[in-house]
Amino acid sequence: MAARKQTAVLLPLVVAACGGGVPLEVRIDEFTFELGLDQTLAVLAAELAAVGLLPATGPGLPELWPDALPDIEHDLPMTTDPVAVDLTPDPSAPDHDKYQQINDRSQIVRRIEINELVLRIDASTLSIPIPDMAVQLADAQDANPDDRQAWFTIGRMPGAPAGFVGDLPFTWERGGETYFDTQLQDDVKEFAMRGTSSVHVKTADEPRLPHGKALLRLIVVATFFVEPTKANAAF
């Protein structure tokens, strides 16, 4: 399940200063995940081969479950590859200029408000509905995907019908917004993000095994409130 980076777009809003500071709106289009079933079904095939239901050296799971085999029912974990995010790259890095405005303003930020956070499904060939998904963050870019303690669930997305393309709302888990804000306010804004879910396979009800993948994009719109007395230095 591949993951790739997208571009961050900065949209500064210069408005009258108030007690909370000058608000600067930032749109971060940085988190893109590929949610596919190949790895999940490969794990299921290995488990079935281990108990003798499938040949150990066979082609894997049949697309249509045979009548000759006993029906199976499994809840299979499905996790995207982590997306490594670096909003404070080295001066020599290609992305340095892209994020320099954020880094300059981070020194004068009073607080951050998350205005909008949605999961956008750009494309989907999944033969099954997209399941509910938890969004998780890790403090380190290279966090071990198998280390459960390294990952913190910041919120959840609802499911969607098969073939759905569009936006899904995001609901914060308790402490999730605070954890995300902390990552954005760090001097070194480096962290990792991923989605986790599960798919239910019951061949008695649906003998055709699920297939396909979906391209998911998490979009964040945040307002950084900066010190009014220092706001001019940020432009």
mmCIF file of N, CA and C in Angstrom, residues 104-217:
data_model
loop_
_atom_site.group_PDB
_atom_site.id
_atom_site.type_symbol
_atom_site.label_atom_id
_atom_site.label_comp_id
_atom_site.label_asym_id
_atom_site.label_seq_id
_atom_site.Cartn_x
_atom_site.Cartn_y
_atom_site.Cartn_z
ATOM 1 N N ASP A 104 9.320 30.341 9.331
ATOM 2 C CA ASP A 104 9.533 31.696 9.825
ATOM 3 C C ASP A 104 8.451 32.086 10.812
ATOM 4 N N ARG A 105 7.221 31.756 10.500
ATOM 5 C CA ARG A 105 6.105 32.169 11.342
ATOM 6 C C ARG A 105 5.976 31.325 12.595
ATOM 7 N N SER A 106 6.581 30.138 12.586
ATOM 8 C CA SER A 106 6.438 29.270 13.756
ATOM 9 C C SER A 106 7.021 29.908 15.006
ATOM 10 N N GLN A 107 7.959 30.842 14.823
ATOM 11 C CA GLN A 107 8.586 31.477 15.977
ATOM 12 C C GLN A 107 7.690 32.534 16.617
ATOM 13 N N ILE A 108 6.602 32.928 15.928
ATOM 14 C CA ILE A 108 5.750 33.998 16.441
ATOM 15 C C ILE A 108 4.305 33.544 16.605
ATOM 16 N N VAL A 109 4.081 32.258 16.562
ATOM 17 C CA VAL A 109 2.715 31.739 16.653
ATOM 18 C C VAL A 109 2.262 31.684 18.103
ATOM 19 N N ARG A 110 1.097 32.271 18.384
ATOM 20 C CA ARG A 110 0.492 32.152 19.709
ATOM 21 C C ARG A 110 -0.281 30.853 19.858
ATOM 22 N N ARG A 111 -1.082 30.532 18.831
ATOM 23 C CA ARG A 111 -1.897 29.319 18.896
ATOM 24 C C ARG A 111 -2.289 28.923 17.477
ATOM 25 N N ILE A 112 -2.818 27.718 17.360
ATOM 26 C CA ILE A 112 -3.254 27.187 16.069
ATOM 27 C C ILE A 112 -4.687 26.678 16.207
ATOM 28 N N GLU A 113 -5.504 26.956 15.219
ATOM 29 C CA GLU A 113 -6.849 26.397 15.149
ATOM 30 C C GLU A 113 -6.968 25.584 13.861
ATOM 31 N N ILE A 114 -7.508 24.368 13.980
ATOM 32 C CA ILE A 114 -7.768 23.547 12.800
ATOM 33 C C ILE A 114 -9.163 23.913 12.298
ATOM 34 N N ASN A 115 -9.233 24.585 11.150
ATOM 35 C CA ASN A 115 -10.516 25.020 10.600
ATOM 36 C C ASN A 115 -11.248 23.904 9.879
ATOM 37 N N GLU A 116 -10.485 23.083 9.185
ATOM 38 C CA GLU A 116 -11.095 22.029 8.384
ATOM 39 C C GLU A 116 -10.121 20.876 8.240
ATOM 40 N N LEU A 117 -10.647 19.662 8.309
ATOM 41 C CA LEU A 117 -9.838 18.476 8.090
ATOM 42 C C LEU A 117 -10.750 17.433 7.460
ATOM 43 N N VAL A 118 -10.487 17.089 6.215
ATOM 44 C CA VAL A 118 -11.337 16.143 5.498
ATOM 45 C C VAL A 118 -10.482 15.080 4.825
ATOM 46 N N LEU A 119 -11.091 13.935 4.612
ATOM 47 C CA LEU A 119 -10.461 12.880 3.816
ATOM 48 C C LEU A 119 -11.092 12.914 2.436
ATOM 49 N N ARG A 120 -10.279 13.165 1.434
ATOM 50 C CA ARG A 120 -10.773 13.231 0.054
ATOM 51 C C ARG A 120 -10.412 11.942 -0.672
ATOM 52 N N ILE A 121 -11.396 11.267 -1.206
ATOM 53 C CA ILE A 121 -11.165 10.079 -2.016
ATOM 54 C C ILE A 121 -11.057 10.542 -3.460
ATOM 55 N N ASP A 122 -9.841 10.541 -3.982
ATOM 56 C CA ASP A 122 -9.610 11.021 -5.343
ATOM 57 C C ASP A 122 -10.015 9.992 -6.391
ATOM 58 N N ALA A 123 -9.849 8.719 -6.079
ATOM 59 C CA ALA A 123 -10.192 7.653 -7.024
ATOM 60 C C ALA A 123 -10.367 6.360 -6.240
ATOM 61 N N SER A 124 -11.202 5.459 -6.759
ATOM 62 C CA SER A 124 -11.413 4.176 -6.080
ATOM 63 C C SER A 124 -11.846 3.116 -7.077
ATOM 64 N N THR A 125 -11.170 1.975 -7.011
ATOM 65 C CA THR A 125 -11.581 0.789 -7.764
ATOM 66 C C THR A 125 -11.946 -0.349 -6.815
ATOM 67 N N LEU A 126 -12.102 -0.037 -5.534
ATOM 68 C CA LEU A 126 -12.448 -1.064 -4.560
ATOM 69 C C LEU A 126 -13.812 -1.673 -4.890
ATOM 70 N N SER A 127 -13.894 -2.995 -4.808
ATOM 71 C CA SER A 127 -15.154 -3.679 -5.088
ATOM 72 C C SER A 127 -16.061 -3.729 -3.870
ATOM 73 N N ILE A 128 -15.552 -3.264 -2.743
ATOM 74 C CA ILE A 128 -16.318 -3.259 -1.496
ATOM 75 C C ILE A 128 -16.409 -1.825 -0.979
ATOM 76 N N PRO A 129 -17.347 -1.548 -0.086
ATOM 77 C CA PRO A 129 -17.384 -0.204 0.515
ATOM 78 C C PRO A 129 -16.087 0.105 1.248
ATOM 79 N N ILE A 130 -15.705 1.380 1.229
ATOM 80 C CA ILE A 130 -14.546 1.811 2.005
ATOM 81 C C ILE A 130 -14.918 1.765 3.482
ATOM 82 N N PRO A 131 -14.167 1.033 4.299
ATOM 83 C CA PRO A 131 -14.531 0.899 5.712
ATOM 84 C C PRO A 131 -14.196 2.148 6.520
ATOM 85 N N ASP A 132 -14.783 2.231 7.736
ATOM 86 C CA ASP A 132 -14.370 3.278 8.662
ATOM 87 C C ASP A 132 -12.859 3.207 8.843
ATOM 88 N N MET A 133 -12.238 4.373 9.045
ATOM 89 C CA MET A 133 -10.780 4.409 9.143
ATOM 90 C C MET A 133 -10.334 5.301 10.288
ATOM 91 N N ALA A 134 -9.331 4.832 11.031
ATOM 92 C CA ALA A 134 -8.684 5.650 12.049
ATOM 93 C C ALA A 134 -7.448 6.295 11.435
ATOM 94 N N VAL A 135 -7.221 7.573 11.758
ATOM 95 C CA VAL A 135 -6.026 8.287 11.307
ATOM 96 C C VAL A 135 -5.063 8.382 12.477
ATOM 97 N N GLN A 136 -3.824 7.933 12.273
ATOM 98 C CA GLN A 136 -2.840 7.875 13.338
ATOM 99 C C GLN A 136 -1.607 8.697 12.993
ATOM 100 N N LEU A 137 -0.986 9.274 14.037
ATOM 101 C CA LEU A 137 0.258 10.029 13.907
ATOM 102 C C LEU A 137 1.327 9.391 14.768
ATOM 103 N N ALA A 138 2.564 9.493 14.316
ATOM 104 C CA ALA A 138 3.731 9.113 15.107
ATOM 105 C C ALA A 138 4.671 10.293 15.148
ATOM 106 N N ASP A 139 5.341 10.480 16.259
ATOM 107 C CA ASP A 139 6.209 11.641 16.444
ATOM 108 C C ASP A 139 7.435 11.602 15.544
ATOM 109 N N ALA A 140 7.852 10.409 15.144
ATOM 110 C CA ALA A 140 9.055 10.255 14.324
ATOM 111 C C ALA A 140 8.680 9.885 12.894
ATOM 112 N N GLN A 141 9.412 10.445 11.928
ATOM 113 C CA GLN A 141 9.157 10.134 10.524
ATOM 114 C C GLN A 141 9.340 8.656 10.217
ATOM 115 N N ASP A 142 10.312 8.033 10.885
ATOM 116 C CA ASP A 142 10.646 6.643 10.597
ATOM 117 C C ASP A 142 10.097 5.699 11.659
ATOM 118 N N ALA A 143 8.972 6.051 12.269
ATOM 119 C CA ALA A 143 8.386 5.208 13.319
ATOM 120 C C ALA A 143 8.096 3.802 12.784
ATOM 121 N N ASN A 144 8.358 2.815 13.621
ATOM 122 C CA ASN A 144 8.128 1.420 13.250
ATOM 123 C C ASN A 144 6.630 1.162 13.089
ATOM 124 N N PRO A 145 6.163 0.737 11.914
ATOM 125 C CA PRO A 145 4.730 0.476 11.729
ATOM 126 C C PRO A 145 4.179 -0.586 12.678
ATOM 127 N N ASP A 146 5.057 -1.476 13.170
ATOM 128 C CA ASP A 146 4.610 -2.555 14.050
ATOM 129 C C ASP A 146 4.652 -2.186 15.530
ATOM 130 N N ASP A 147 5.152 -0.984 15.840
ATOM 131 C CA ASP A 147 5.227 -0.541 17.228
ATOM 132 C C ASP A 147 3.947 0.233 17.572
ATOM 133 N N ARG A 148 3.016 -0.433 18.225
ATOM 134 C CA ARG A 148 1.723 0.195 18.497
ATOM 135 C C ARG A 148 1.855 1.416 19.403
ATOM 136 N N GLN A 149 2.825 1.397 20.283
ATOM 137 C CA GLN A 149 2.997 2.511 21.206
ATOM 138 C C GLN A 149 3.504 3.774 20.502
ATOM 139 N N ALA A 150 4.046 3.623 19.306
ATOM 140 C CA ALA A 150 4.570 4.778 18.575
ATOM 141 C C ALA A 150 3.470 5.565 17.877
ATOM 142 N N TRP A 151 2.284 4.980 17.744
ATOM 143 C CA TRP A 151 1.213 5.571 16.953
ATOM 144 C C TRP A 151 0.050 6.008 17.838
ATOM 145 N N PHE A 152 -0.417 7.235 17.577
ATOM 146 C CA PHE A 152 -1.507 7.820 18.367
ATOM 147 C C PHE A 152 -2.676 8.117 17.426
ATOM 148 N N THR A 153 -3.857 7.612 17.764
ATOM 149 C CA THR A 153 -5.043 7.856 16.937
ATOM 150 C C THR A 153 -5.577 9.253 17.208
ATOM 151 N N ILE A 154 -5.544 10.112 16.173
ATOM 152 C CA ILE A 154 -6.014 11.483 16.350
ATOM 153 C C ILE A 154 -7.479 11.660 15.961
ATOM 154 N N GLY A 155 -8.022 10.749 15.163
ATOM 155 C CA GLY A 155 -9.422 10.888 14.762
ATOM 156 C C GLY A 155 -9.854 9.770 13.839
ATOM 157 N N ARG A 156 -11.104 9.876 13.360
ATOM 158 C CA ARG A 156 -11.673 8.817 12.535
ATOM 159 C C ARG A 156 -12.471 9.399 11.377
ATOM 160 N N MET A 157 -12.572 8.586 10.317
ATOM 161 C CA MET A 157 -13.371 8.909 9.150
ATOM 162 C C MET A 157 -14.472 7.863 8.999
ATOM 163 N N PRO A 158 -15.664 8.267 8.549
ATOM 164 C CA PRO A 158 -16.719 7.276 8.301
ATOM 165 C C PRO A 158 -16.437 6.492 7.031
ATOM 166 N N GLY A 159 -17.155 5.397 6.848
ATOM 167 C CA GLY A 159 -17.029 4.614 5.628
ATOM 168 C C GLY A 159 -17.751 5.278 4.466
ATOM 169 N N ALA A 160 -17.625 4.665 3.283
ATOM 170 C CA ALA A 160 -18.263 5.193 2.084
ATOM 171 C C ALA A 160 -18.595 4.026 1.162
ATOM 172 N N PRO A 161 -19.594 4.198 0.282
ATOM 173 C CA PRO A 161 -19.967 3.110 -0.633
ATOM 174 C C PRO A 161 -18.845 2.777 -1.609
ATOM 175 N N ALA A 162 -18.905 1.581 -2.164
ATOM 176 C CA ALA A 162 -17.928 1.184 -3.179
ATOM 177 C C ALA A 162 -17.986 2.156 -4.349
ATOM 178 N N GLY A 163 -16.820 2.580 -4.813
ATOM 179 C CA GLY A 163 -16.750 3.498 -5.930
ATOM 180 C C GLY A 163 -16.954 4.962 -5.584
ATOM 181 N N PHE A 164 -17.160 5.273 -4.299
ATOM 182 C CA PHE A 164 -17.398 6.662 -3.899
ATOM 183 C C PHE A 164 -16.162 7.513 -4.143
ATOM 184 N N VAL A 165 -16.366 8.709 -4.705
ATOM 185 C CA VAL A 165 -15.313 9.701 -4.879
ATOM 186 C C VAL A 165 -15.830 11.019 -4.320
ATOM 187 N N GLY A 166 -15.063 11.630 -3.420
ATOM 188 C CA GLY A 166 -15.505 12.867 -2.793
ATOM 189 C C GLY A 166 -14.899 13.011 -1.417
ATOM 190 N N ASP A 167 -15.467 13.907 -0.600
ATOM 191 C CA ASP A 167 -14.931 14.225 0.718
ATOM 192 C C ASP A 167 -15.712 13.526 1.826
ATOM 193 N N LEU A 168 -14.978 13.090 2.855
ATOM 194 C CA LEU A 168 -15.577 12.493 4.041
ATOM 195 C C LEU A 168 -15.183 13.336 5.257
ATOM 196 N N PRO A 169 -16.104 13.517 6.201
ATOM 197 C CA PRO A 169 -15.790 14.337 7.375
ATOM 198 C C PRO A 169 -14.843 13.618 8.321
ATOM 199 N N PHE A 170 -14.192 14.395 9.151
ATOM 200 C CA PHE A 170 -13.231 13.891 10.120
ATOM 201 C C PHE A 170 -13.727 14.207 11.521
ATOM 202 N N THR A 171 -13.659 13.238 12.419
ATOM 203 C CA THR A 171 -14.060 13.434 13.812
ATOM 204 C C THR A 171 -12.851 13.204 14.706
ATOM 205 N N TRP A 172 -12.515 14.207 15.529
ATOM 206 C CA TRP A 172 -11.357 14.091 16.413
ATOM 207 C C TRP A 172 -11.617 13.074 17.509
ATOM 208 N N GLU A 173 -10.605 12.290 17.827
ATOM 209 C CA GLU A 173 -10.606 11.490 19.043
ATOM 210 C C GLU A 173 -10.168 12.376 20.210
ATOM 211 N N ARG A 174 -10.461 11.962 21.416
ATOM 212 C CA ARG A 174 -10.067 12.750 22.572
ATOM 213 C C ARG A 174 -8.548 12.914 22.595
ATOM 214 N N GLY A 175 -8.092 14.160 22.672
ATOM 215 C CA GLY A 175 -6.663 14.459 22.688
ATOM 216 C C GLY A 175 -6.025 14.516 21.318
ATOM 217 N N GLY A 176 -6.782 14.161 20.277
ATOM 218 C CA GLY A 176 -6.198 14.099 18.943
ATOM 219 C C GLY A 176 -5.805 15.450 18.384
ATOM 220 N N GLU A 177 -6.671 16.457 18.569
ATOM 221 C CA GLU A 177 -6.362 17.778 18.028
ATOM 222 C C GLU A 177 -5.157 18.390 18.742
ATOM 223 N N THR A 178 -5.082 18.174 20.049
ATOM 224 C CA THR A 178 -3.936 18.682 20.814
ATOM 225 C C THR A 178 -2.641 18.035 20.336
ATOM 226 N N TYR A 179 -2.693 16.731 20.095
ATOM 227 C CA TYR A 179 -1.487 16.022 19.632
ATOM 228 C C TYR A 179 -1.051 16.545 18.267
ATOM 229 N N PHE A 180 -2.004 16.771 17.377
ATOM 230 C CA PHE A 180 -1.684 17.270 16.040
ATOM 231 C C PHE A 180 -1.147 18.702 16.110
ATOM 232 N N ASP A 181 -1.780 19.537 16.935
ATOM 233 C CA ASP A 181 -1.297 20.910 17.116
ATOM 234 C C ASP A 181 0.156 20.924 17.595
ATOM 235 N N THR A 182 0.467 20.015 18.503
ATOM 236 C CA THR A 182 1.830 19.945 19.038
ATOM 237 C C THR A 182 2.837 19.654 17.938
ATOM 238 N N GLN A 183 2.467 18.761 17.013
ATOM 239 C CA GLN A 183 3.364 18.448 15.903
ATOM 240 C C GLN A 183 3.578 19.666 15.007
ATOM 241 N N LEU A 184 2.513 20.446 14.790
ATOM 242 C CA LEU A 184 2.616 21.611 13.921
ATOM 243 C C LEU A 184 3.385 22.753 14.571
ATOM 244 N N GLN A 185 3.412 22.792 15.900
ATOM 245 C CA GLN A 185 4.092 23.879 16.597
ATOM 246 C C GLN A 185 5.539 23.554 16.955
ATOM 247 N N ASP A 186 5.944 22.299 16.791
ATOM 248 C CA ASP A 186 7.337 21.947 17.076
ATOM 249 C C ASP A 186 8.289 22.751 16.193
ATOM 250 N N ASP A 187 9.463 23.064 16.731
ATOM 251 C CA ASP A 187 10.480 23.707 15.918
ATOM 252 C C ASP A 187 10.858 22.831 14.724
ATOM 253 N N VAL A 188 10.926 21.532 14.955
ATOM 254 C CA VAL A 188 11.174 20.569 13.880
ATOM 255 C C VAL A 188 9.865 19.842 13.604
ATOM 256 N N LYS A 189 9.224 20.190 12.502
ATOM 257 C CA LYS A 189 7.905 19.641 12.172
ATOM 258 C C LYS A 189 8.078 18.385 11.334
ATOM 259 N N GLU A 190 8.469 17.309 11.974
ATOM 260 C CA GLU A 190 8.665 16.033 11.309
ATOM 261 C C GLU A 190 7.843 14.977 12.036
ATOM 262 N N PHE A 191 7.022 14.276 11.295
ATOM 263 C CA PHE A 191 6.202 13.226 11.888
ATOM 264 C C PHE A 191 5.742 12.279 10.782
ATOM 265 N N ALA A 192 5.003 11.265 11.142
ATOM 266 C CA ALA A 192 4.477 10.299 10.177
ATOM 267 C C ALA A 192 2.980 10.139 10.405
ATOM 268 N N MET A 193 2.272 9.799 9.338
ATOM 269 C CA MET A 193 0.823 9.644 9.408
ATOM 270 C C MET A 193 0.418 8.397 8.618
ATOM 271 N N ARG A 194 -0.651 7.739 9.070
ATOM 272 C CA ARG A 194 -1.152 6.578 8.351
ATOM 273 C C ARG A 194 -2.631 6.392 8.650
ATOM 274 N N GLY A 195 -3.289 5.534 7.866
ATOM 275 C CA GLY A 195 -4.670 5.164 8.118
ATOM 276 C C GLY A 195 -4.762 3.690 8.450
ATOM 277 N N THR A 196 -5.633 3.332 9.387
ATOM 278 C CA THR A 196 -5.821 1.929 9.750
ATOM 279 C C THR A 196 -7.303 1.592 9.731
ATOM 280 N N SER A 197 -7.607 0.384 9.301
ATOM 281 C CA SER A 197 -8.996 -0.048 9.222
ATOM 282 C C SER A 197 -9.018 -1.570 9.189
ATOM 283 N N SER A 198 -10.143 -2.144 8.800
ATOM 284 C CA SER A 198 -10.248 -3.592 8.635
ATOM 285 C C SER A 198 -11.328 -3.888 7.601
ATOM 286 N N VAL A 199 -11.231 -5.047 6.997
ATOM 287 C CA VAL A 199 -12.225 -5.478 6.012
ATOM 288 C C VAL A 199 -12.754 -6.846 6.422
ATOM 289 N N HIS A 200 -14.050 -7.021 6.285
ATOM 290 C CA HIS A 200 -14.699 -8.270 6.689
ATOM 291 C C HIS A 200 -14.895 -9.156 5.464
ATOM 292 N N VAL A 201 -14.393 -10.384 5.530
ATOM 293 C CA VAL A 201 -14.547 -11.359 4.452
ATOM 294 C C VAL A 201 -15.396 -12.516 4.963
ATOM 295 N N LYS A 202 -16.519 -12.776 4.297
ATOM 296 C CA LYS A 202 -17.401 -13.885 4.644
ATOM 297 C C LYS A 202 -17.858 -14.531 3.340
ATOM 298 N N THR A 203 -17.225 -15.633 2.985
ATOM 299 C CA THR A 203 -17.465 -16.230 1.670
ATOM 300 C C THR A 203 -18.849 -16.835 1.544
ATOM 301 N N ALA A 204 -19.506 -17.151 2.663
ATOM 302 C CA ALA A 204 -20.868 -17.688 2.588
ATOM 303 C C ALA A 204 -21.831 -16.645 2.028
ATOM 304 N N ASP A 205 -21.578 -15.376 2.327
ATOM 305 C CA ASP A 205 -22.427 -14.302 1.830
ATOM 306 C C ASP A 205 -21.943 -13.752 0.500
ATOM 307 N N GLU A 206 -20.626 -13.699 0.322
ATOM 308 C CA GLU A 206 -20.039 -13.159 -0.906
ATOM 309 C C GLU A 206 -18.827 -13.993 -1.292
ATOM 310 N N PRO A 207 -19.015 -14.950 -2.207
ATOM 311 C CA PRO A 207 -17.895 -15.831 -2.572
ATOM 312 C C PRO A 207 -16.808 -15.130 -3.383
ATOM 313 N N ARG A 208 -17.137 -14.000 -3.998
ATOM 314 C CA ARG A 208 -16.123 -13.288 -4.771
ATOM 315 C C ARG A 208 -15.297 -12.422 -3.818
ATOM 316 N N LEU A 209 -14.002 -12.642 -3.785
ATOM 317 C CA LEU A 209 -13.144 -11.922 -2.858
ATOM 318 C C LEU A 209 -13.001 -10.458 -3.281
ATOM 319 N N PRO A 210 -12.836 -9.545 -2.309
ATOM 320 C CA PRO A 210 -12.711 -8.120 -2.650
ATOM 321 C C PRO A 210 -11.416 -7.845 -3.385
ATOM 322 N N HIS A 211 -11.427 -6.776 -4.156
ATOM 323 C CA HIS A 211 -10.230 -6.372 -4.895
ATOM 324 C C HIS A 211 -10.267 -4.867 -5.130
ATOM 325 N N GLY A 212 -9.157 -4.333 -5.615
ATOM 326 C CA GLY A 212 -9.090 -2.920 -5.957
ATOM 327 C C GLY A 212 -8.330 -2.097 -4.930
ATOM 328 N N LYS A 213 -8.304 -0.793 -5.157
ATOM 329 C CA LYS A 213 -7.624 0.130 -4.246
ATOM 330 C C LYS A 213 -8.270 1.505 -4.344
ATOM 331 N N ALA A 214 -7.968 2.333 -3.361
ATOM 332 C CA ALA A 214 -8.470 3.702 -3.330
ATOM 333 C C ALA A 214 -7.319 4.646 -3.038
ATOM 334 N N LEU A 215 -7.351 5.826 -3.668
ATOM 335 C CA LEU A 215 -6.365 6.864 -3.418
ATOM 336 C C LEU A 215 -7.003 7.906 -2.514
ATOM 337 N N LEU A 216 -6.449 8.065 -1.320
ATOM 338 C CA LEU A 216 -7.018 8.933 -0.287
ATOM 339 C C LEU A 216 -6.090 10.111 -0.025
ATOM 340 N N ARG A 217 -6.686 11.280 0.207
ATOM 341 C CA ARG A 217 -5.886 12.480 0.474
ATOM 342 C C ARG A 217 -6.481 13.204 1.671
#
